[in-house]
Coordinates of C-alpha atoms and ligand atoms in Angstrom, one line a residue:
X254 CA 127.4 38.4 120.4
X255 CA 129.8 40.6 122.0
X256 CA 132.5 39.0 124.4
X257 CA 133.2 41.2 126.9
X258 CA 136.7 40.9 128.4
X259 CA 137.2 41.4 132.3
X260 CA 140.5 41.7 133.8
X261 CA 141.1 39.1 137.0
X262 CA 141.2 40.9 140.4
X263 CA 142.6 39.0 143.2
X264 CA 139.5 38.3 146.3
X265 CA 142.7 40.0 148.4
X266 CA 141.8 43.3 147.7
X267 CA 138.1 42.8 148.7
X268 CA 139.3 41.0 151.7
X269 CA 141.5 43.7 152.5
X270 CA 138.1 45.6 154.2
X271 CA 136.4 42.4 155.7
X272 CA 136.6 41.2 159.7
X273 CA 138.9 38.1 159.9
X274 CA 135.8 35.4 160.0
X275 CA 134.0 37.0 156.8
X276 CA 137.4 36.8 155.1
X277 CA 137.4 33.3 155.8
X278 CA 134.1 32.7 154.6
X279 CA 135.1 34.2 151.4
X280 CA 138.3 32.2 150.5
X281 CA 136.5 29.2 151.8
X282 CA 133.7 29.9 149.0
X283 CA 136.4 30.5 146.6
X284 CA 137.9 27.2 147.8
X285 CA 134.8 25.4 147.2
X286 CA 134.2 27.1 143.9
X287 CA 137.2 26.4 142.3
X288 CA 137.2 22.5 143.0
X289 CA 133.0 22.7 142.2
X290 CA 133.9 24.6 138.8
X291 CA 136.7 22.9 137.9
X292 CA 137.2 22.2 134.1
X293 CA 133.4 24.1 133.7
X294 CA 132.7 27.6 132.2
X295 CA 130.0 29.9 134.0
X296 CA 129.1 32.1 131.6
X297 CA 126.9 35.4 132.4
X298 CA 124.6 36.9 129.1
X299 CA 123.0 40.0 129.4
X300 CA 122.2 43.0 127.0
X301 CA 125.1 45.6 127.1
X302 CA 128.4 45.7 127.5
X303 CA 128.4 49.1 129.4
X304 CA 125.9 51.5 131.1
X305 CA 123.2 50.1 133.7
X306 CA 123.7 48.5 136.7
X307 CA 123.5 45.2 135.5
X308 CA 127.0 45.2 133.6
X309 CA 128.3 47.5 136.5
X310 CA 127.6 44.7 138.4
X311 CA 128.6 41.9 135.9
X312 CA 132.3 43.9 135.8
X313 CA 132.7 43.2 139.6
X314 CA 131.4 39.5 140.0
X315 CA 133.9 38.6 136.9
X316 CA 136.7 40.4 138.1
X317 CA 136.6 38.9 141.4
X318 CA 135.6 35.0 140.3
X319 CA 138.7 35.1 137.9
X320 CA 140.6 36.2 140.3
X321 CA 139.4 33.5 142.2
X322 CA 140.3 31.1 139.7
X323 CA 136.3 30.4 138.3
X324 CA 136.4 30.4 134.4
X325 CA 133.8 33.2 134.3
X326 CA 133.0 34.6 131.1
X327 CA 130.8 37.4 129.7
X328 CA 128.5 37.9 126.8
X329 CA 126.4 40.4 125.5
X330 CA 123.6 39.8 122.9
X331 CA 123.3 41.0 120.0
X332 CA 119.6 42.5 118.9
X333 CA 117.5 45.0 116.3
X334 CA 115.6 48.3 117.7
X335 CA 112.8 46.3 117.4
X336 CA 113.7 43.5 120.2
X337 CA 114.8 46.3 122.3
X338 CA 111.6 47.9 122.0
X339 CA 110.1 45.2 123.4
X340 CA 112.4 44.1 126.1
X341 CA 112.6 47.8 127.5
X342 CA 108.4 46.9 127.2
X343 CA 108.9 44.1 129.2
X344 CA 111.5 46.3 131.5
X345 CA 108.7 48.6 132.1
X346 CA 106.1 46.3 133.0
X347 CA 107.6 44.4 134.9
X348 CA 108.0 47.3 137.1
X349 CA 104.3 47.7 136.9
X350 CA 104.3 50.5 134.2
X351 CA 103.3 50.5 130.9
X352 CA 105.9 51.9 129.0
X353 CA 105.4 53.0 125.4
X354 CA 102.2 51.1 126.4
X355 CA 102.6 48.8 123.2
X356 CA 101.3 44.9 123.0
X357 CA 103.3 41.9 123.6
X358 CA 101.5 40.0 121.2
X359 CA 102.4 37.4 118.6
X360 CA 104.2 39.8 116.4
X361 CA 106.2 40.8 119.7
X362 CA 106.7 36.5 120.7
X363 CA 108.2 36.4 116.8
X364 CA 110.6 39.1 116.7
X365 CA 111.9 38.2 120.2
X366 CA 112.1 34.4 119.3
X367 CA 114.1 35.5 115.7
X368 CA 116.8 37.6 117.7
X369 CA 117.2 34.8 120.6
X370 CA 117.4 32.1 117.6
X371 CA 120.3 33.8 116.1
X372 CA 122.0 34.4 119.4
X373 CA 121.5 31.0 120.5
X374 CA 123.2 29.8 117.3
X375 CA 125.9 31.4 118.2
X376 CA 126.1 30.2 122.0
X377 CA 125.8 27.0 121.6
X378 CA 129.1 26.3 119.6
X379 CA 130.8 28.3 123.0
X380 CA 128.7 26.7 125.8
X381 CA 129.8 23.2 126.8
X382 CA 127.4 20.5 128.5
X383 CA 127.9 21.2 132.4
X384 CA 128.6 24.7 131.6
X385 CA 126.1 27.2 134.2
X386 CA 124.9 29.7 132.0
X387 CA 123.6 32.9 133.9
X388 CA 121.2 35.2 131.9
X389 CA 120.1 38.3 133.0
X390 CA 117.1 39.8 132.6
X391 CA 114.4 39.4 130.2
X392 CA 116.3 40.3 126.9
X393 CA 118.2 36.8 127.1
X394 CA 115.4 34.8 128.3
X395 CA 114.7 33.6 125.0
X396 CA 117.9 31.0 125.2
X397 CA 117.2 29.3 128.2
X398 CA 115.2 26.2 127.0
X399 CA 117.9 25.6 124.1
X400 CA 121.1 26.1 126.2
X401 CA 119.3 23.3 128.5
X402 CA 118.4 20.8 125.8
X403 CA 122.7 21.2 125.0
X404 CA 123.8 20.1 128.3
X405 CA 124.1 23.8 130.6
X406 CA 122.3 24.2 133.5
X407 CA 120.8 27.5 133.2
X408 CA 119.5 30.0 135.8
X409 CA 117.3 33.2 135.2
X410 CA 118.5 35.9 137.0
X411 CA 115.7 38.9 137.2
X412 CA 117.4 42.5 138.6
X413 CA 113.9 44.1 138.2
X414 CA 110.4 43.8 139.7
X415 CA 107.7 45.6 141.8
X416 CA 106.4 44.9 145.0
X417 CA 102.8 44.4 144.0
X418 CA 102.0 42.7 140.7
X419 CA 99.5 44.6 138.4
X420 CA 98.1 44.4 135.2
X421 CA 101.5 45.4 133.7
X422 CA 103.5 42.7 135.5
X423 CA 101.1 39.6 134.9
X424 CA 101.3 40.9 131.1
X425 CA 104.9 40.6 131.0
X426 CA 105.0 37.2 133.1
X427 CA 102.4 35.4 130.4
X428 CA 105.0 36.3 127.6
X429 CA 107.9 35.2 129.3
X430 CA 106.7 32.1 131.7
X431 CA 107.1 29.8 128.7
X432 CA 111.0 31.1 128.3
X433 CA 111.5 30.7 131.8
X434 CA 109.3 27.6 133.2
X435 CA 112.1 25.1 132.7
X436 CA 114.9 27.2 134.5
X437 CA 117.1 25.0 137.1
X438 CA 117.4 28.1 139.2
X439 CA 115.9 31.7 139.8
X440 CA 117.7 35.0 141.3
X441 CA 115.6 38.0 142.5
X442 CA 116.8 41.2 144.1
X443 CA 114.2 40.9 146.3
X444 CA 111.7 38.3 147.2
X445 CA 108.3 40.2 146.2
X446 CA 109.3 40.1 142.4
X447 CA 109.1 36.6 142.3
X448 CA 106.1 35.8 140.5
X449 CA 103.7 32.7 142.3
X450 CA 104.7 30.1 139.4
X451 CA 108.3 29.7 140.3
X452 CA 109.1 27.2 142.4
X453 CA 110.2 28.0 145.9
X454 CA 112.8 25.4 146.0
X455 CA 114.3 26.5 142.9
X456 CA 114.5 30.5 144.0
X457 CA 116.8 32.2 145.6
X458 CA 117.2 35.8 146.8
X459 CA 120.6 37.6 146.2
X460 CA 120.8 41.3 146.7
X461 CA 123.2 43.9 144.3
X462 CA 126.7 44.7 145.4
X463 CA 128.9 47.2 144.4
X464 CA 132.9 47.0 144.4
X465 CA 134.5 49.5 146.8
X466 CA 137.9 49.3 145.3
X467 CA 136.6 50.0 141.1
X468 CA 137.5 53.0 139.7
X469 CA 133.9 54.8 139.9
X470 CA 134.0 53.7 144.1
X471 CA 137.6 53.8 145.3
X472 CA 138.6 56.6 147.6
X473 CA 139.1 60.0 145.7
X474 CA 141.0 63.3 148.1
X475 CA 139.0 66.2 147.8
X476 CA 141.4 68.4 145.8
X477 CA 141.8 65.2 143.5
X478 CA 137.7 65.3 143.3
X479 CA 138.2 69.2 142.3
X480 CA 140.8 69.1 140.3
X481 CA 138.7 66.1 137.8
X482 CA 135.3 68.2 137.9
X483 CA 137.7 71.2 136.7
X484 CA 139.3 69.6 134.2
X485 CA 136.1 67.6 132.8
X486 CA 134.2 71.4 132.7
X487 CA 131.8 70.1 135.6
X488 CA 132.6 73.2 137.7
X489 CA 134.4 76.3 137.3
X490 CA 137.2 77.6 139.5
X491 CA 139.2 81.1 139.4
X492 CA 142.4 78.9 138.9
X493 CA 142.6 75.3 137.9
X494 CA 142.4 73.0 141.2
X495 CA 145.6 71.3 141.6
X496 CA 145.4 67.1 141.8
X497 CA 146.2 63.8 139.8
X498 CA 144.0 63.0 137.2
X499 CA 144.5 60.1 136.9
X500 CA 143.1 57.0 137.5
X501 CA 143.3 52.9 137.2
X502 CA 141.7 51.5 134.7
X503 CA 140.0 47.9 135.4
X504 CA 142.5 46.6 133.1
X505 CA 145.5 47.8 135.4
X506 CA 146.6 50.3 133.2
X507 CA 146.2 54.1 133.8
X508 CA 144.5 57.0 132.3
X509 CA 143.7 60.5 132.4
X510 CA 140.8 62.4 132.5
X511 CA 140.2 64.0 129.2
X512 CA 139.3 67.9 128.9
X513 CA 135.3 67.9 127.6
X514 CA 133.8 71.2 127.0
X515 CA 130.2 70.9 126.5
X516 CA 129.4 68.0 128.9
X517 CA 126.8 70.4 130.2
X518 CA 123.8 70.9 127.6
X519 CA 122.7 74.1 126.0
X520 CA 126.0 75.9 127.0
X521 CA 124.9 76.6 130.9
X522 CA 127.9 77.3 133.0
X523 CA 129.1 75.0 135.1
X524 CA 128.1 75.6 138.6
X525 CA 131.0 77.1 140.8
X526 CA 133.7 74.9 142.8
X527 CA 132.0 75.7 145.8
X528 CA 128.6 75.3 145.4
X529 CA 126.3 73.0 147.2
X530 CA 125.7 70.2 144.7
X531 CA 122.3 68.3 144.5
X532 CA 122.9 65.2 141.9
X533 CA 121.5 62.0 140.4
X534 CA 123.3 59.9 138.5
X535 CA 121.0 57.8 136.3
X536 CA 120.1 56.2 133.1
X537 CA 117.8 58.7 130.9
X538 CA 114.9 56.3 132.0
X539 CA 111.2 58.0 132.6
X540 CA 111.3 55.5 135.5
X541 CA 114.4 57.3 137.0
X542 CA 112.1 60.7 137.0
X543 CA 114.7 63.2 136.3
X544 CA 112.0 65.2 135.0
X545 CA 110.5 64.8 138.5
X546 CA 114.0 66.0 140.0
X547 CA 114.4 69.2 138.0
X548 CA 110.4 70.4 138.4
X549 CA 110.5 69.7 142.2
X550 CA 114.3 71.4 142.6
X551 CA 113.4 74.4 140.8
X552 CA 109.6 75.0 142.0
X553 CA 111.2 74.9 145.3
X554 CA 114.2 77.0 144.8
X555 CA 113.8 79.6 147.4
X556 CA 113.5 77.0 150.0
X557 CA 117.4 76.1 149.3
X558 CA 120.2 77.4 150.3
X559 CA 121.3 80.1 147.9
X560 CA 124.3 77.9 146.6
X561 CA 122.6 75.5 145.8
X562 CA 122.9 73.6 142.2
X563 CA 121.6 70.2 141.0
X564 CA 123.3 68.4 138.5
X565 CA 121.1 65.5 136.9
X566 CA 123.9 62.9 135.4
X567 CA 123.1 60.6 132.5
X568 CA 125.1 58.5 129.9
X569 CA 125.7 60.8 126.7
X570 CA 125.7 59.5 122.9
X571 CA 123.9 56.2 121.9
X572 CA 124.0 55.8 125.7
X573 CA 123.3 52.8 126.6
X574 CA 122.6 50.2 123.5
X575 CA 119.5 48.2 125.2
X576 CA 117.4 51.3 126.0
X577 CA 116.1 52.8 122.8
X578 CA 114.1 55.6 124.9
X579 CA 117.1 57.5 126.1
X580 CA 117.5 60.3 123.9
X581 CA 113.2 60.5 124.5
X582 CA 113.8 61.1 127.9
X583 CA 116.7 63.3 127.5
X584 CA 115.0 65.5 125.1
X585 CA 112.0 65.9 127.7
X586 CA 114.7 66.6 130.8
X587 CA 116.0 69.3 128.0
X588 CA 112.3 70.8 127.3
X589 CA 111.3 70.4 131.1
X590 CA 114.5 72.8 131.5
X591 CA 114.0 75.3 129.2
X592 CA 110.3 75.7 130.6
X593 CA 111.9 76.8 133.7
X594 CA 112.7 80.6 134.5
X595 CA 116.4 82.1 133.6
X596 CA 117.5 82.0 137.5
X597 CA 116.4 78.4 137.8
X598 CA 118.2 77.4 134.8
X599 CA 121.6 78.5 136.0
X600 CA 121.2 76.5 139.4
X601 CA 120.5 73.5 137.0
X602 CA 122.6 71.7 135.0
X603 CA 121.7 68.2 132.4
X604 CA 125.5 66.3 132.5
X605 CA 125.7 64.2 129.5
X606 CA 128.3 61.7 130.3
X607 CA 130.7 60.3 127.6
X608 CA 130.6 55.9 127.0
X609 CA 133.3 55.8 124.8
X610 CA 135.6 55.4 127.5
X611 CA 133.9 53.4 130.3
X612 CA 137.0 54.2 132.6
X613 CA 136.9 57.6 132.3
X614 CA 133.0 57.5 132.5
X615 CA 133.7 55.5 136.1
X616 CA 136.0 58.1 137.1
X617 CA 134.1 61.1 136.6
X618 CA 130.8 59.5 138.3
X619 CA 133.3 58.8 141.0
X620 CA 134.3 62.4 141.5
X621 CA 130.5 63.9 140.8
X622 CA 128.7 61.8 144.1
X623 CA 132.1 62.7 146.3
X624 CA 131.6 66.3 145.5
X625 CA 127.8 66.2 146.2
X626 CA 126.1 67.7 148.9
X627 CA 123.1 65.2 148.7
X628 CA 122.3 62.5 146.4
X629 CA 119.0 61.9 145.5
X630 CA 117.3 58.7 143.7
X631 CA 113.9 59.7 143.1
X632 CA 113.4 56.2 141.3
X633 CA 109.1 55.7 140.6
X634 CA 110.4 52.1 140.0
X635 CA 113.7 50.3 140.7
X636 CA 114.5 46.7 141.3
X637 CA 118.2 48.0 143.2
X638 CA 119.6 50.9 143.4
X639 CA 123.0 50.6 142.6
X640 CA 123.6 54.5 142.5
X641 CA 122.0 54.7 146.1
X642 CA 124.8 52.3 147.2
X643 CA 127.6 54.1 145.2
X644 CA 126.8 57.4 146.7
X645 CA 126.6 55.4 150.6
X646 CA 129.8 54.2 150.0
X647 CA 131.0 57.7 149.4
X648 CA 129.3 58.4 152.5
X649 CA 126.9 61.1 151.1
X650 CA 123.3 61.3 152.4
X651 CA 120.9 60.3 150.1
X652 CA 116.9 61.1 149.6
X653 CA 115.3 58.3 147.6
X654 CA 112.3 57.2 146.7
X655 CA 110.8 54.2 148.8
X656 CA 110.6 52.4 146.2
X657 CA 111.5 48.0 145.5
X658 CA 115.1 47.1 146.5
X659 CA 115.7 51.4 147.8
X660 CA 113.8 50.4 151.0
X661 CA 116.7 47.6 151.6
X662 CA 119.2 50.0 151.2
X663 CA 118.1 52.6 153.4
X664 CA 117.2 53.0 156.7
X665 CA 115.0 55.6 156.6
X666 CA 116.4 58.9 159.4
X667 CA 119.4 56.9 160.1
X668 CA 121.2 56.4 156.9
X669 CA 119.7 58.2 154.8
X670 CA 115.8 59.4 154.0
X671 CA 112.9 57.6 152.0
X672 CA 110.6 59.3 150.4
X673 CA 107.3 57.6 150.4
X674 CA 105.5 59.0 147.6
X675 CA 107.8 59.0 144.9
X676 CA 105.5 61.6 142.5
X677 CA 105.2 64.4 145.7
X678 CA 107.8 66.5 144.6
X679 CA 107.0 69.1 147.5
X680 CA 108.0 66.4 150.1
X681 CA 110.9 65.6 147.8
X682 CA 111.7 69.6 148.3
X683 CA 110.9 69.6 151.5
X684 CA 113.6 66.8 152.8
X685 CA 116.2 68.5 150.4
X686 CA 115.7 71.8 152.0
X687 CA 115.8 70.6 155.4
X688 CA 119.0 68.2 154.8
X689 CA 121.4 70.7 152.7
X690 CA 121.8 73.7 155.9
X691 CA 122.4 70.9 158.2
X692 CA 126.5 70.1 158.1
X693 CA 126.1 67.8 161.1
X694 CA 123.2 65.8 160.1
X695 CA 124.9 65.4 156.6
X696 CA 128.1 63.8 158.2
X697 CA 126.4 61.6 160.8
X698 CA 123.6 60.4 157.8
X699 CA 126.5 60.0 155.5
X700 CA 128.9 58.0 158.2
X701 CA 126.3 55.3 158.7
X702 CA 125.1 55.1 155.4
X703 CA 129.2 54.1 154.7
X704 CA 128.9 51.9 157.7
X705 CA 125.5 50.0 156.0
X706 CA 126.9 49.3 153.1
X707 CA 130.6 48.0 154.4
X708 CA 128.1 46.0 156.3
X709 CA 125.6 44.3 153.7
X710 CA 126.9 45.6 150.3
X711 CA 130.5 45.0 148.9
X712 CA 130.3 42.1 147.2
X713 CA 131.7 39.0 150.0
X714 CA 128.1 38.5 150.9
X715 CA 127.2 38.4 147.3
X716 CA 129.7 36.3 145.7
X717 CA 129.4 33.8 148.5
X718 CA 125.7 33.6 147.9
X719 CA 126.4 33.5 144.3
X720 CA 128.7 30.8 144.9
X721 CA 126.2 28.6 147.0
X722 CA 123.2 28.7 144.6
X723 CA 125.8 27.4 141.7
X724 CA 127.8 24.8 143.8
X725 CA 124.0 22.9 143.9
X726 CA 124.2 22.1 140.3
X727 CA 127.8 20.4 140.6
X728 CA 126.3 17.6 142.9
Ligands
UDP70 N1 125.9 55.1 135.4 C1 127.1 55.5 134.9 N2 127.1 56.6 134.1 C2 125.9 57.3 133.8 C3 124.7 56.9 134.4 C4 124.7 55.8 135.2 O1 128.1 55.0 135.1 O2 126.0 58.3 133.1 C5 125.9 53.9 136.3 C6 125.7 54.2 137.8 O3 126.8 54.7 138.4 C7 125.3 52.8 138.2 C8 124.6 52.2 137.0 O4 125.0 53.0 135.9 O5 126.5 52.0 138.5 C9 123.1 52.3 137.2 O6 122.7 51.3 138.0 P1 121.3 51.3 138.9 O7 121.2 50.0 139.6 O8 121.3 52.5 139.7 O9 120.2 51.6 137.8 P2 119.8 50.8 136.4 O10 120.5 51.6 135.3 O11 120.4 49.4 136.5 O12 118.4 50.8 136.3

């Protein structure tokens, strides 16, 4: 297993942007936790160290709980193609799609139970009795019943789901219930993904957050925005922009963005400095519909103003290690785009974003939502949208699908606009072409889609709630 080292932040610098009575509430949690966690690790085990919202989110909650003096610690599992084949399987359906459609038979049950035997080895000399263990997702699941019989109390937290279960979803509930039955505790994003078996009393609903002050959400000037997209090759300029580029690593230290020629595939320039900028910023996921994005911005070109661009933003490389079908999905993005005619494939550019340095990566997904026009999230599935709260915070309008935890996040007309058919790409179109002319709308979408998630989504609310659910087991 993979420890993944996260450097304390002190809950200061989130209460820096909270009213007086919700800073209260948060050093009173931090209060409570530190006398309820005292001489106890809480450890959190997901499937990657980087890339997904999941350890975007798991990079905030251990900053802040060491910095608020929680022993909080983070591991990521270690697995074969296989298991990941059939956890992304389970990712799929338990968003109510099929996937690479493949069983989740016995053969499946044994591969999964061989990977979370030898990672369950391997916990159980770390984990102490009292411990809280935290696993995320399905690909952990496998460790729950054994880090129980040593002592931990052990929740399941689920970051995924649909609304309505289906024949994919009950498939993906009968192979797990037996992993999760026994869990002290349950975590949804939203209360319709809880399946009926789980008992009420042990369940809990605890919405995403995102961290204002990280390096891929703190506040970015505009030349600094221009001067990064410059120097990464993201747009091109007569003369370089001037600006810092720099920026804070979560370790403290500082670094500087790197000069990357071919971020943008097949050698298409880079749209200019000053063109309108369409973008989503996802994981090369069918789910994520990129596809969907590029077929419905470029059949519907004309309708756009003419400086329009979008840029479609995913990880670049091995990407991210617990999704095997990324490079599928890229490849498809890729032949979807070469399909399209010469003038469209100017206006449209695939970003392949370097991992190697997570910092950096931060950084430059930072500078790409500031400089967008619109955002767009035109999810068929997602359980939160943590990309749909990055780009709030940024105050950027956003069009997204109405889709799972999305319709939390957005009001629609007010902060921002749903899209209720996810596959109607002319409606899609049609909101993007109406929103891009109109400056004013823009600004006053963007303002109260900041204002949203200061309200409901940087991380108080959530760490408190967090902080709640584990204080029961210290009783
Ligand atoms: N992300 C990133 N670089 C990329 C693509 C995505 O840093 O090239 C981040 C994105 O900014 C967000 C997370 O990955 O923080 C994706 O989280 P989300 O909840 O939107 O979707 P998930 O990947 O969990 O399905």
């Amino acid at each position: 297993m993979q420890h993944v080292d996260v450097h304390p932040i002190s809950l200061d610098r989130l209460a820096s942007l909270l009213a007086p009575v919700r800073a209260l509430h948060l050093a009173m949690a931090a209060e409570r936790a530190r006398i309820d966690f005292s001489g106890r690790v809480m450890w959190h085990v997901n499937a990657t160290a980087k890339g997904g919202g999941v350890a975007e989110m798991l990079t905030t909650l251990l900053a802040y709980g060491r910095g608020a003096g929680v022993d909080t610690r983070w591991l990521a599992l270690d697995g074969t193609p296989e298991f990941f084949t059939i956890t992304k399987r389970l990712h799929n359906n338990l968003h109510g799609y099929p996937g690479d459609g493949g069983p989740l038979g016995d053969a499946e049950r044994s591969i999964f139970e061989e990977v979370s035997a030898a990672n369950l080895a391997e916990l159980r000399r770390l984990v102490g009795p009292e411990d809280i263990v935290l696993l995320h997702d399905p690909q952990p699941a496998g460790l729950l019943s054994g880090l129980q019989d040593a002592g931990a109390h052990v929740v399941w937290r689920c970051h995924i789901g649909c609304d309505t279960s289906n024949e994919m979803t009950q498939q993906a509930w009968l192979f797990l219930r037996p992993y999760l039955d026994v869990a002290e505790g349950f975590i949804f994003s939203r209360k319709s993904y809880c399946p009926d078996w789980v008992p009420m009393e042990r369940m809990r609903v605890i919405p995403p957050s995102i961290d204002p002050f990280s390096t891929k959400n703190s506040d970015l000037a505009p030349h600094r925005v221009r001067a990064v997209l410059h120097r990464a090759g993201l747009v091109t300029a007569d003369t370089s922009p001037p600006g810092d580029l720099s920026f804070i690593r979560r370790d403290g230290t500082v670094g500087l963005v790197r000069e990357h020629p071919h971020l943008i595939l097949n050698g298409n320039p880079p749209p200019p400095l000053e063109a309108r900028l369409v973008v989503q910023v996802s994981r090369w996921d069918r789910l994520k519909d990129m596809v969907g994005v590029l077929r419905g911005f470029a059949e519907h070109l004309g309708e756009m103003p003419d400086d329009t661009h979008l840029m479609l933003v995913g990880p670049a490389g091995e990407g991210v290690t617990d999704d095997p079908e990324g490079a599928e999905v890229l490849s498809e993005c890729e032949a979807e785009w070469w399909r399209l005619p010469e003038a469209a494939r100017k206006r449209c550019h695939l970003v392949r974003l370097p991992m190697d340095d997570v910092d950096e990566n931060a950084h430059l997904v930072n500078a790409i939502q500031r400089q967008a026009r619109v955002v767009v999230q035109k999810s068929l599935a997602e359980g939160f949208g943590l990309t749909v709260t990055e780009a709030m915070w940024k105050a950027r309008p956003v069009i997204a699908s109405a889709v799972g935890g999305i319709c939390d996040q957005i009001t629609d007309g007010q902060d921002g606009l749903l899209l209720d058919d996810p596959q109607d790409v002319d409606a899609f179109a049609k909101h993007l072409a109406d929103l891009l002319p109109d400056d004013r709308q823009c600004a006053a979408m963007g303002s109260a889609a900041r204002a949203h998630v200061q309200d409901r989504f940087i991380g108080d609310l959530h760490l408190i709630q967090f902080g709640e659910l584990l204080s029961a087991f210290s009783a």
